[in-house]
Amino acid sequence: VVFFIAVSWAMELEVSVPLPQRQQKVAALISNRCLGQAAAALKLEDYLNTVPLAASGETREALGRKAPADAMEALLGAAVLAGGLEAACAVMRQLPWFGTEDGDGYAVPLGSPTDAASWLGAAVVRLSCSAWVLCHHPELSAQGLSDLRQELLTQGDASSKRSGTGCGAGPTWFPIRFASDLYPVIPLVL
């Protein structure tokens, strides 16, 4: 969900911002490090209900370092469900870590990675997006093609047509290769 929000925000950037820089900013926004910083700034750990897993009662250790980032991601997902993508983007812009790093006026989390591929591989994105879509919209699976999906897959010129054939049981059918490919899909997915 955070990926969809970050991509939607990246699409709002000026056209002059090159695609690799947009991809780096998206990767930085969805990293566990940045989500963890946002959770820490909001003191989200204080609201996580935990039970000690060890006899020593160490809940912080049992909770793990990634749990606050996961909770922050869940809150952003709840914002999408409650108010839509625009509401989630508005929430994301208000987060304490959503400040500028390079002075150009665009929000970039501090400590953003230098290489988007270090945080986000194309295969992981396709798998995650496909799993989410198939979980929430089973009618879009290879076994149950909807008329809308078939229409979307056959639109465009001959070089960009995607057909329903060759869609195996796996999630490789999801047509995302770059962040710029995702923007037209977001309204359909949500």
PDB file of C-alpha atoms in Angstrom:
ATOM      1  CA  VAL A   1       0.000   0.000   0.000  1.00  0.00           C
ATOM      2  CA  VAL A   2       2.811   2.386   0.862  1.00  0.00           C
ATOM      3  CA  PHE A   3       4.272   1.693  -2.576  1.00  0.00           C
ATOM      4  CA  PHE A   4       1.047   2.874  -4.252  1.00  0.00           C
ATOM      5  CA  ILE A   5       1.006   6.020  -2.110  1.00  0.00           C
ATOM      6  CA  ALA A   6       4.667   6.768  -2.825  1.00  0.00           C
ATOM      7  CA  VAL A   7       4.247   6.223  -6.570  1.00  0.00           C
ATOM      8  CA  SER A   8       1.185   8.465  -6.606  1.00  0.00           C
ATOM      9  CA  TRP A   9       3.211  11.167  -4.862  1.00  0.00           C
ATOM     10  CA  ALA A  10       6.133  10.692  -7.274  1.00  0.00           C
ATOM     11  CA  MET A  11       3.792  11.239 -10.208  1.00  0.00           C
ATOM     12  CA  GLU A  12       2.938  14.669  -8.802  1.00  0.00           C
ATOM     13  CA  LEU A  13       6.548  15.806  -9.176  1.00  0.00           C
ATOM     14  CA  GLU A  14       7.406  18.117 -12.026  1.00  0.00           C
ATOM     15  CA  VAL A  15       8.069  16.504 -15.374  1.00  0.00           C
ATOM     16  CA  SER A  16      11.619  17.851 -15.201  1.00  0.00           C
ATOM     17  CA  VAL A  17      12.475  15.372 -12.414  1.00  0.00           C
ATOM     18  CA  PRO A  18      14.060  12.383 -14.191  1.00  0.00           C
ATOM     19  CA  LEU A  19      12.521   8.932 -13.720  1.00  0.00           C
ATOM     20  CA  PRO A  20      15.581   7.482 -11.904  1.00  0.00           C
ATOM     21  CA  GLN A  21      15.333  10.241  -9.282  1.00  0.00           C
ATOM     22  CA  ARG A  22      11.614   9.545  -8.876  1.00  0.00           C
ATOM     23  CA  GLN A  23      12.349   5.857  -8.416  1.00  0.00           C
ATOM     24  CA  GLN A  24      14.980   6.663  -5.777  1.00  0.00           C
ATOM     25  CA  LYS A  25      12.539   8.872  -3.904  1.00  0.00           C
ATOM     26  CA  VAL A  26       9.844   6.186  -4.010  1.00  0.00           C
ATOM     27  CA  ALA A  27      12.317   3.571  -2.783  1.00  0.00           C
ATOM     28  CA  ALA A  28      13.362   5.850   0.065  1.00  0.00           C
ATOM     29  CA  LEU A  29       9.773   6.540   1.078  1.00  0.00           C
ATOM     30  CA  ILE A  30       8.833   2.872   1.333  1.00  0.00           C
ATOM     31  CA  SER A  31      11.985   1.674   3.085  1.00  0.00           C
ATOM     32  CA  ASN A  32      11.621   0.122   6.532  1.00  0.00           C
ATOM     33  CA  ARG A  33      14.179   2.606   7.807  1.00  0.00           C
ATOM     34  CA  CYS A  34      12.046   5.622   6.880  1.00  0.00           C
ATOM     35  CA  LEU A  35       8.799   3.997   8.013  1.00  0.00           C
ATOM     36  CA  GLY A  36      10.513   3.121  11.290  1.00  0.00           C
ATOM     37  CA  GLN A  37      11.647   6.738  11.714  1.00  0.00           C
ATOM     38  CA  ALA A  38       8.074   7.921  11.160  1.00  0.00           C
ATOM     39  CA  ALA A  39       6.774   5.377  13.673  1.00  0.00           C
ATOM     40  CA  ALA A  40       9.388   6.464  16.224  1.00  0.00           C
ATOM     41  CA  ALA A  41       8.535  10.140  15.754  1.00  0.00           C
ATOM     42  CA  LEU A  42       4.859   9.341  16.364  1.00  0.00           C
ATOM     43  CA  LYS A  43       5.802   7.113  19.344  1.00  0.00           C
ATOM     44  CA  LEU A  44       3.889   4.298  17.700  1.00  0.00           C
ATOM     45  CA  GLU A  45       5.747   1.654  19.739  1.00  0.00           C
ATOM     46  CA  ASP A  46       3.891   2.881  22.836  1.00  0.00           C
ATOM     47  CA  TYR A  47       0.598   1.829  21.249  1.00  0.00           C
ATOM     48  CA  LEU A  48       1.647  -1.601  20.017  1.00  0.00           C
ATOM     49  CA  ASN A  49       0.086  -4.311  22.168  1.00  0.00           C
ATOM     50  CA  THR A  50       2.799  -6.820  22.911  1.00  0.00           C
ATOM     51  CA  VAL A  51       3.122  -9.855  25.127  1.00  0.00           C
ATOM     52  CA  PRO A  52       6.558 -10.952  26.343  1.00  0.00           C
ATOM     53  CA  LEU A  53       7.729 -13.953  24.369  1.00  0.00           C
ATOM     54  CA  ALA A  54      10.634 -14.716  26.665  1.00  0.00           C
ATOM     55  CA  ALA A  55      10.659 -15.487  30.364  1.00  0.00           C
ATOM     56  CA  SER A  56      12.700 -12.346  30.919  1.00  0.00           C
ATOM     57  CA  GLY A  57       9.767 -10.201  29.790  1.00  0.00           C
ATOM     58  CA  GLU A  58      11.739  -8.316  27.137  1.00  0.00           C
ATOM     59  CA  THR A  59       8.907  -7.069  24.927  1.00  0.00           C
ATOM     60  CA  ARG A  60      11.085  -4.688  22.897  1.00  0.00           C
ATOM     61  CA  GLU A  61      13.402  -7.520  21.868  1.00  0.00           C
ATOM     62  CA  ALA A  62      10.491  -9.859  21.175  1.00  0.00           C
ATOM     63  CA  LEU A  63       8.732  -7.212  19.147  1.00  0.00           C
ATOM     64  CA  GLY A  64      11.570  -6.880  16.700  1.00  0.00           C
ATOM     65  CA  ARG A  65      12.983  -3.828  14.979  1.00  0.00           C
ATOM     66  CA  LYS A  66      10.675  -4.068  11.968  1.00  0.00           C
ATOM     67  CA  ALA A  67       7.368  -4.070  13.884  1.00  0.00           C
ATOM     68  CA  PRO A  68       7.063  -0.259  14.212  1.00  0.00           C
ATOM     69  CA  ALA A  69       7.682   0.129  10.464  1.00  0.00           C
ATOM     70  CA  ASP A  70       5.047  -2.526   9.769  1.00  0.00           C
ATOM     71  CA  ALA A  71       2.609  -0.734  12.084  1.00  0.00           C
ATOM     72  CA  MET A  72       3.268   2.553  10.269  1.00  0.00           C
ATOM     73  CA  GLU A  73       2.595   0.826   6.958  1.00  0.00           C
ATOM     74  CA  ALA A  74      -0.639  -0.594   8.397  1.00  0.00           C
ATOM     75  CA  LEU A  75      -1.740   2.886   9.461  1.00  0.00           C
ATOM     76  CA  LEU A  76      -1.133   4.222   5.967  1.00  0.00           C
ATOM     77  CA  GLY A  77      -3.086   1.264   4.579  1.00  0.00           C
ATOM     78  CA  ALA A  78      -5.950   2.113   6.925  1.00  0.00           C
ATOM     79  CA  ALA A  79      -5.862   5.686   5.619  1.00  0.00           C
ATOM     80  CA  VAL A  80      -6.258   4.334   2.072  1.00  0.00           C
ATOM     81  CA  LEU A  81      -9.222   2.199   3.109  1.00  0.00           C
ATOM     82  CA  ALA A  82     -10.842   4.997   5.104  1.00  0.00           C
ATOM     83  CA  GLY A  83     -10.351   7.930   2.757  1.00  0.00           C
ATOM     84  CA  GLY A  84      -8.795   6.706  -0.464  1.00  0.00           C
ATOM     85  CA  LEU A  85      -5.419   7.304  -2.028  1.00  0.00           C
ATOM     86  CA  GLU A  86      -5.651  11.097  -1.789  1.00  0.00           C
ATOM     87  CA  ALA A  87      -6.267  10.924   1.971  1.00  0.00           C
ATOM     88  CA  ALA A  88      -3.317   8.569   2.429  1.00  0.00           C
ATOM     89  CA  CYS A  89      -1.090  10.918   0.407  1.00  0.00           C
ATOM     90  CA  ALA A  90      -2.212  13.810   2.611  1.00  0.00           C
ATOM     91  CA  VAL A  91      -1.374  11.785   5.732  1.00  0.00           C
ATOM     92  CA  MET A  92       2.004  10.841   4.294  1.00  0.00           C
ATOM     93  CA  ARG A  93       2.850  14.489   3.591  1.00  0.00           C
ATOM     94  CA  GLN A  94       2.202  15.318   7.260  1.00  0.00           C
ATOM     95  CA  LEU A  95       4.602  12.703   8.609  1.00  0.00           C
ATOM     96  CA  PRO A  96       7.557  14.129  10.554  1.00  0.00           C
ATOM     97  CA  TRP A  97      10.206  12.446   8.355  1.00  0.00           C
ATOM     98  CA  PHE A  98       8.676  13.732   5.147  1.00  0.00           C
ATOM     99  CA  GLY A  99      11.070  16.698   4.983  1.00  0.00           C
ATOM    100  CA  THR A 100      13.290  18.014   2.269  1.00  0.00           C
ATOM    101  CA  GLU A 101      16.848  16.834   2.018  1.00  0.00           C
ATOM    102  CA  ASP A 102      18.101  18.485  -1.132  1.00  0.00           C
ATOM    103  CA  GLY A 103      16.488  21.914  -0.773  1.00  0.00           C
ATOM    104  CA  ASP A 104      14.468  21.660  -3.978  1.00  0.00           C
ATOM    105  CA  GLY A 105      11.152  21.757  -2.153  1.00  0.00           C
ATOM    106  CA  TYR A 106      10.294  18.132  -2.804  1.00  0.00           C
ATOM    107  CA  ALA A 107       9.877  15.786   0.101  1.00  0.00           C
ATOM    108  CA  VAL A 108      12.682  13.276   0.375  1.00  0.00           C
ATOM    109  CA  PRO A 109      13.266  11.300   3.554  1.00  0.00           C
ATOM    110  CA  LEU A 110      16.604  11.953   5.201  1.00  0.00           C
ATOM    111  CA  GLY A 111      19.138   9.238   4.582  1.00  0.00           C
ATOM    112  CA  SER A 112      17.552   8.105   1.332  1.00  0.00           C
ATOM    113  CA  PRO A 113      19.390   5.334  -0.511  1.00  0.00           C
ATOM    114  CA  THR A 114      21.571   6.178  -3.466  1.00  0.00           C
ATOM    115  CA  ASP A 115      20.360   3.248  -5.534  1.00  0.00           C
ATOM    116  CA  ALA A 116      16.662   2.397  -5.792  1.00  0.00           C
ATOM    117  CA  ALA A 117      17.513  -1.156  -6.773  1.00  0.00           C
ATOM    118  CA  SER A 118      19.144  -1.656  -3.379  1.00  0.00           C
ATOM    119  CA  TRP A 119      15.725  -1.322  -1.756  1.00  0.00           C
ATOM    120  CA  LEU A 120      13.370  -2.454  -4.434  1.00  0.00           C
ATOM    121  CA  GLY A 121      13.762  -5.105  -7.080  1.00  0.00           C
ATOM    122  CA  ALA A 122      11.381  -5.268  -9.991  1.00  0.00           C
ATOM    123  CA  ALA A 123      10.543  -8.892  -9.254  1.00  0.00           C
ATOM    124  CA  VAL A 124       9.632  -8.096  -5.658  1.00  0.00           C
ATOM    125  CA  VAL A 125       7.396  -5.247  -6.780  1.00  0.00           C
ATOM    126  CA  ARG A 126       5.596  -7.423  -9.314  1.00  0.00           C
ATOM    127  CA  LEU A 127       5.145 -10.223  -6.813  1.00  0.00           C
ATOM    128  CA  SER A 128       3.894  -7.931  -4.040  1.00  0.00           C
ATOM    129  CA  CYS A 129       1.514  -6.019  -6.280  1.00  0.00           C
ATOM    130  CA  SER A 130       0.235  -9.185  -7.916  1.00  0.00           C
ATOM    131  CA  ALA A 131      -0.349 -10.871  -4.579  1.00  0.00           C
ATOM    132  CA  TRP A 132      -2.290  -7.867  -3.293  1.00  0.00           C
ATOM    133  CA  VAL A 133      -4.386  -7.552  -6.431  1.00  0.00           C
ATOM    134  CA  LEU A 134      -5.142 -11.276  -6.615  1.00  0.00           C
ATOM    135  CA  CYS A 135      -6.040 -11.360  -2.927  1.00  0.00           C
ATOM    136  CA  HIS A 136      -8.444  -8.427  -3.181  1.00  0.00           C
ATOM    137  CA  HIS A 137      -9.666  -8.969  -6.752  1.00  0.00           C
ATOM    138  CA  PRO A 138      -9.692 -12.717  -7.533  1.00  0.00           C
ATOM    139  CA  GLU A 139     -11.702 -12.022 -10.674  1.00  0.00           C
ATOM    140  CA  LEU A 140      -8.490 -10.654 -12.205  1.00  0.00           C
ATOM    141  CA  SER A 141      -6.646 -13.972 -11.920  1.00  0.00           C
ATOM    142  CA  ALA A 142      -5.659 -16.009 -14.962  1.00  0.00           C
ATOM    143  CA  GLN A 143      -8.500 -18.424 -14.180  1.00  0.00           C
ATOM    144  CA  GLY A 144     -11.182 -15.752 -14.056  1.00  0.00           C
ATOM    145  CA  LEU A 145     -10.455 -13.030 -16.586  1.00  0.00           C
ATOM    146  CA  SER A 146     -12.948 -10.218 -16.311  1.00  0.00           C
ATOM    147  CA  ASP A 147     -14.203  -8.331 -19.324  1.00  0.00           C
ATOM    148  CA  LEU A 148     -12.540  -5.175 -17.992  1.00  0.00           C
ATOM    149  CA  ARG A 149      -9.131  -6.832 -17.660  1.00  0.00           C
ATOM    150  CA  GLN A 150      -9.410  -8.379 -21.108  1.00  0.00           C
ATOM    151  CA  GLU A 151     -10.301  -4.968 -22.531  1.00  0.00           C
ATOM    152  CA  LEU A 152      -7.365  -3.307 -20.751  1.00  0.00           C
ATOM    153  CA  LEU A 153      -4.965  -5.995 -21.889  1.00  0.00           C
ATOM    154  CA  THR A 154      -5.912  -5.607 -25.546  1.00  0.00           C
ATOM    155  CA  GLN A 155      -5.861  -1.792 -25.710  1.00  0.00           C
ATOM    156  CA  GLY A 156      -3.000   0.112 -27.281  1.00  0.00           C
ATOM    157  CA  ASP A 157      -0.876  -0.367 -30.339  1.00  0.00           C
ATOM    158  CA  ALA A 158       0.424  -3.746 -31.443  1.00  0.00           C
ATOM    159  CA  SER A 159       3.786  -3.277 -29.744  1.00  0.00           C
ATOM    160  CA  SER A 160       2.269  -2.656 -26.316  1.00  0.00           C
ATOM    161  CA  LYS A 161      -0.570  -5.173 -26.357  1.00  0.00           C
ATOM    162  CA  ARG A 162      -0.599  -7.704 -23.588  1.00  0.00           C
ATOM    163  CA  SER A 163      -2.691 -10.775 -24.087  1.00  0.00           C
ATOM    164  CA  GLY A 164      -4.180 -13.089 -21.537  1.00  0.00           C
ATOM    165  CA  THR A 165      -2.296 -16.003 -23.068  1.00  0.00           C
ATOM    166  CA  GLY A 166       0.817 -17.190 -21.380  1.00  0.00           C
ATOM    167  CA  CYS A 167      -0.443 -16.175 -17.958  1.00  0.00           C
ATOM    168  CA  GLY A 168       0.738 -18.981 -15.769  1.00  0.00           C
ATOM    169  CA  ALA A 169      -0.367 -19.731 -12.263  1.00  0.00           C
ATOM    170  CA  GLY A 170       2.189 -17.259 -10.965  1.00  0.00           C
ATOM    171  CA  PRO A 171       1.748 -13.521 -10.561  1.00  0.00           C
ATOM    172  CA  THR A 172       3.856 -12.505 -13.551  1.00  0.00           C
ATOM    173  CA  TRP A 173       0.854 -11.129 -15.463  1.00  0.00           C
ATOM    174  CA  PHE A 174       0.848  -7.842 -13.539  1.00  0.00           C
ATOM    175  CA  PRO A 175       2.034  -5.227 -16.064  1.00  0.00           C
ATOM    176  CA  ILE A 176       4.429  -3.235 -13.870  1.00  0.00           C
ATOM    177  CA  ARG A 177       8.011  -2.720 -14.905  1.00  0.00           C
ATOM    178  CA  PHE A 178       8.586   0.868 -13.839  1.00  0.00           C
ATOM    179  CA  ALA A 179       6.914   3.238 -11.417  1.00  0.00           C
ATOM    180  CA  SER A 180       5.549   5.160 -14.393  1.00  0.00           C
ATOM    181  CA  ASP A 181       3.630   2.035 -15.466  1.00  0.00           C
ATOM    182  CA  LEU A 182       1.762   1.965 -12.162  1.00  0.00           C
ATOM    183  CA  TYR A 183      -0.028   5.304 -12.256  1.00  0.00           C
ATOM    184  CA  PRO A 184      -2.771   4.280 -14.716  1.00  0.00           C
ATOM    185  CA  VAL A 185      -3.321   1.051 -12.750  1.00  0.00           C
ATOM    186  CA  ILE A 186      -3.837   2.652  -9.326  1.00  0.00           C
ATOM    187  CA  PRO A 187      -7.514   3.646  -9.788  1.00  0.00           C
ATOM    188  CA  LEU A 188      -8.251   0.187 -11.169  1.00  0.00           C
ATOM    189  CA  VAL A 189      -6.559  -1.575  -8.244  1.00  0.00           C
ATOM    190  CA  LEU A 190      -8.096   0.532  -5.491  1.00  0.00           C
TER     191      LEU A 190
END
